[in-house]
Amino acid sequence: MAYVFKAKHPFIPPTEDKQIETLPFLEASREILILIDYLGPSFLKSAFHRTRADIDGNITTLQNKYNSNPDLYQTLNSMISDELHSSQTSATVALLWLKRGLEFIFHFCEKLIAESVDHKPHTQSLCDITLKSYELSLKRFHSFIVRGLFYLVAHILPSRKDFFKLLAGGQDCKEEEVEKELRMFVEGLDPNLKIINELYINMGKNEDC
């Protein structure tokens, strides 16, 4: 069975000296949009649409920065370091917000598969998982209005079973197979997020912008 979320461009580990290659990271980040799209048609008129649009827009900003000088911006580290010593901040802000969006997706997927890891009965509603993930990531950076929209939409998401079926291309599927793909995604994204967080903490900019 061909799973929709089977990554063609998975997140690759940072190098031993904690460098993140720009192009592979952006290609992997684009595949996040597939997962968001399959959370349901409510995205078309919801706070989640803003999350998707933000992720897509930040990827585009970073891609354009990379395209302006591929040799210089081979890694995200060099891109941010270059801006640190100039008056430009477009990539710095874009990566920071992309990180926050990816953290929401990371926590969502992590919690989605945690029940199986802990051998707990699966909860069919995605509402609690979504809201807990939101609180751990994007909530403190959003306005009161966006928070309200997010909470509203979280209550009309598809069930876990239907969501997994969507990720399996609309076919009946074994949940453990979808969980396997999600687990690989989480394990690939985690070290990248840690390095990006470390990068911003060292710059004193983790909560700025």
Coordinates of C-alpha atoms in Angstrom, one line a residue:
M1 CA 0.0 0.0 0.0
A2 CA 1.3 3.4 -0.9
Y3 CA 0.9 5.8 2.0
V4 CA 0.4 9.4 1.3
F5 CA 2.7 10.4 4.2
K6 CA 5.5 8.1 3.2
A7 CA 8.2 10.7 3.0
K8 CA 10.0 11.1 -0.4
H9 CA 12.3 13.5 1.3
P10 CA 12.7 12.5 5.0
F11 CA 14.5 14.8 7.5
I12 CA 18.2 13.8 7.5
P13 CA 20.3 14.0 10.7
P14 CA 22.4 17.1 11.3
T15 CA 26.1 16.7 10.8
E16 CA 28.4 15.8 13.6
D17 CA 29.3 19.5 14.0
K18 CA 25.5 20.4 14.3
Q19 CA 25.0 21.8 10.8
I20 CA 21.7 21.4 9.0
E21 CA 21.8 21.2 5.2
T22 CA 19.4 23.8 3.9
L23 CA 17.9 22.1 0.8
P24 CA 17.1 18.7 2.3
F25 CA 15.6 20.3 5.3
L26 CA 13.3 22.5 3.2
E27 CA 12.3 19.6 1.0
A28 CA 11.4 17.5 4.0
S29 CA 9.5 20.5 5.6
R30 CA 7.3 20.8 2.4
E31 CA 6.0 17.3 3.0
I32 CA 4.5 18.5 6.3
L33 CA 1.9 20.3 4.2
I34 CA 0.5 16.9 3.1
L35 CA -0.2 15.9 6.7
I36 CA -2.0 19.2 7.4
D37 CA -4.0 19.0 4.2
Y38 CA -5.4 15.6 5.3
L39 CA -6.7 16.8 8.6
G40 CA -9.9 17.7 6.7
P41 CA -11.7 20.3 4.6
S42 CA -12.1 22.6 7.6
F43 CA -8.6 23.8 6.9
L44 CA -10.0 25.9 4.1
K45 CA -11.7 28.3 6.5
S46 CA -9.9 27.7 9.8
A47 CA -7.1 28.8 12.0
F48 CA -5.2 25.7 10.7
H49 CA -5.2 27.3 7.3
R50 CA -3.1 30.1 8.7
T51 CA -0.7 27.5 10.2
R52 CA -0.3 25.8 6.8
A53 CA 0.0 29.1 5.0
D54 CA 2.7 30.3 7.5
I55 CA 4.7 27.1 7.1
D56 CA 4.5 27.3 3.3
G57 CA 5.4 31.0 3.3
N58 CA 8.4 30.5 5.6
I59 CA 9.7 27.6 3.5
T60 CA 9.4 29.9 0.4
T61 CA 11.3 32.7 2.1
L62 CA 14.1 30.3 3.1
Q63 CA 14.2 28.8 -0.3
N64 CA 14.5 32.2 -2.0
K65 CA 17.3 33.1 0.4
Y66 CA 19.1 29.8 -0.4
N67 CA 18.6 30.4 -4.2
S68 CA 20.3 33.8 -3.9
N69 CA 23.6 32.2 -3.0
P70 CA 23.5 28.3 -2.7
D71 CA 27.2 28.1 -1.9
L72 CA 27.1 30.5 1.0
Y73 CA 23.8 29.2 2.3
Q74 CA 24.4 25.5 2.0
T75 CA 23.4 25.1 5.7
L76 CA 20.8 26.8 7.8
N77 CA 23.5 27.7 10.3
S78 CA 25.4 29.7 7.7
M79 CA 22.3 31.4 6.5
I80 CA 21.4 32.6 10.0
S81 CA 25.0 33.5 10.9
D82 CA 25.2 35.6 7.8
E83 CA 22.1 37.6 8.8
L84 CA 23.4 38.0 12.3
H85 CA 26.2 40.1 11.0
S86 CA 24.1 42.1 8.7
S87 CA 20.9 44.2 8.9
Q88 CA 18.8 41.5 7.2
T89 CA 16.4 39.3 9.2
S90 CA 14.1 37.7 6.7
A91 CA 15.6 34.2 7.0
T92 CA 16.1 34.5 10.7
V93 CA 12.4 35.3 11.3
A94 CA 11.2 32.7 8.7
L95 CA 13.2 29.8 10.2
L96 CA 12.0 30.8 13.7
W97 CA 8.4 30.6 12.7
L98 CA 8.9 27.5 10.6
K99 CA 10.4 25.9 13.7
R100 CA 7.4 26.8 15.7
G101 CA 5.0 25.3 13.1
L102 CA 7.1 22.2 12.9
E103 CA 7.1 21.9 16.6
F104 CA 3.3 21.8 16.6
I105 CA 3.3 19.0 14.0
F106 CA 6.0 17.2 15.9
H107 CA 4.0 17.1 19.1
F108 CA 0.9 16.2 17.3
C109 CA 2.5 13.1 15.6
E110 CA 4.4 12.2 18.8
K111 CA 1.2 12.1 20.8
L112 CA -0.7 10.3 18.0
I113 CA 1.7 7.3 18.2
A114 CA 2.3 7.5 22.0
E115 CA -0.8 5.6 22.9
S116 CA 0.5 2.6 20.9
V117 CA 4.0 2.9 22.5
D118 CA 2.3 2.9 25.9
H119 CA -0.1 0.1 24.9
K120 CA -3.1 2.3 25.8
P121 CA -6.5 2.1 24.0
H122 CA -6.6 4.5 21.1
T123 CA -8.6 7.7 21.5
Q124 CA -10.5 8.3 18.3
S125 CA -10.9 12.0 18.8
L126 CA -8.0 14.1 17.7
C127 CA -9.2 17.1 19.7
D128 CA -7.2 16.6 22.9
I129 CA -4.0 15.7 21.0
T130 CA -4.3 18.7 18.8
L131 CA -5.0 21.2 21.6
K132 CA -2.2 19.8 23.8
S133 CA 0.2 20.1 20.9
Y134 CA -0.9 23.6 20.2
E135 CA -0.4 24.6 23.8
L136 CA 3.2 23.2 23.7
S137 CA 4.1 25.1 20.6
L138 CA 2.1 27.9 18.8
K139 CA -0.5 29.1 21.4
R140 CA 1.7 31.7 23.2
F141 CA 2.6 33.3 19.9
H142 CA -1.0 33.7 18.6
S143 CA -3.6 36.4 19.2
F144 CA -6.7 35.8 21.3
I145 CA -8.8 35.6 18.1
V146 CA -6.5 33.0 16.4
R147 CA -6.5 30.9 19.6
G148 CA -10.3 30.9 19.6
L149 CA -10.4 29.7 16.0
F150 CA -7.9 27.0 16.7
Y151 CA -9.9 25.7 19.6
L152 CA -13.1 25.7 17.6
V153 CA -11.6 23.8 14.6
A154 CA -10.0 21.3 16.9
H155 CA -13.4 20.0 17.8
I156 CA -14.4 19.2 14.2
L157 CA -11.3 17.3 13.0
P158 CA -11.7 13.8 11.6
S159 CA -11.4 10.8 13.9
R160 CA -8.1 9.0 14.3
K161 CA -9.3 6.1 12.1
D162 CA -10.5 8.4 9.3
F163 CA -7.3 10.5 9.5
F164 CA -5.1 7.4 9.2
K165 CA -7.3 6.2 6.3
L166 CA -6.7 9.6 4.6
L167 CA -2.9 9.2 5.1
A168 CA -3.2 5.8 3.5
G169 CA -4.7 7.3 0.3
G170 CA -8.3 6.6 1.2
Q171 CA -7.7 2.9 1.6
D172 CA -8.4 0.7 4.6
C173 CA -5.1 0.3 6.4
K174 CA -3.4 -1.2 9.4
E175 CA -2.8 1.6 11.9
E176 CA 0.5 0.2 12.9
E177 CA 1.8 0.7 9.3
V178 CA 0.8 4.4 9.3
E179 CA 2.2 4.8 12.8
K180 CA 5.5 3.4 11.5
E181 CA 5.7 6.1 8.9
L182 CA 4.8 8.8 11.5
R183 CA 7.4 7.4 13.9
M184 CA 10.1 7.7 11.3
F185 CA 9.1 11.2 10.6
V186 CA 9.2 12.1 14.4
E187 CA 12.6 10.5 14.8
G188 CA 14.0 12.4 11.8
L189 CA 12.5 15.8 12.8
D190 CA 13.5 15.7 16.5
P191 CA 17.3 16.2 16.2
N192 CA 16.8 19.0 13.6
L193 CA 14.4 20.9 15.9
K194 CA 16.9 20.5 18.8
I195 CA 19.7 22.0 16.8
I196 CA 17.6 24.9 15.5
N197 CA 16.4 25.7 19.1
E198 CA 20.1 25.6 20.2
L199 CA 21.0 27.9 17.4
Y200 CA 18.4 30.5 18.4
I201 CA 19.1 30.2 22.2
N202 CA 22.8 30.8 21.5
M203 CA 21.8 33.9 19.5
G204 CA 19.5 35.0 22.3
K205 CA 16.6 35.1 19.9
N206 CA 14.5 32.1 20.7
E207 CA 11.5 34.1 21.8
D208 CA 12.0 37.2 19.6
C209 CA 10.4 38.1 16.3

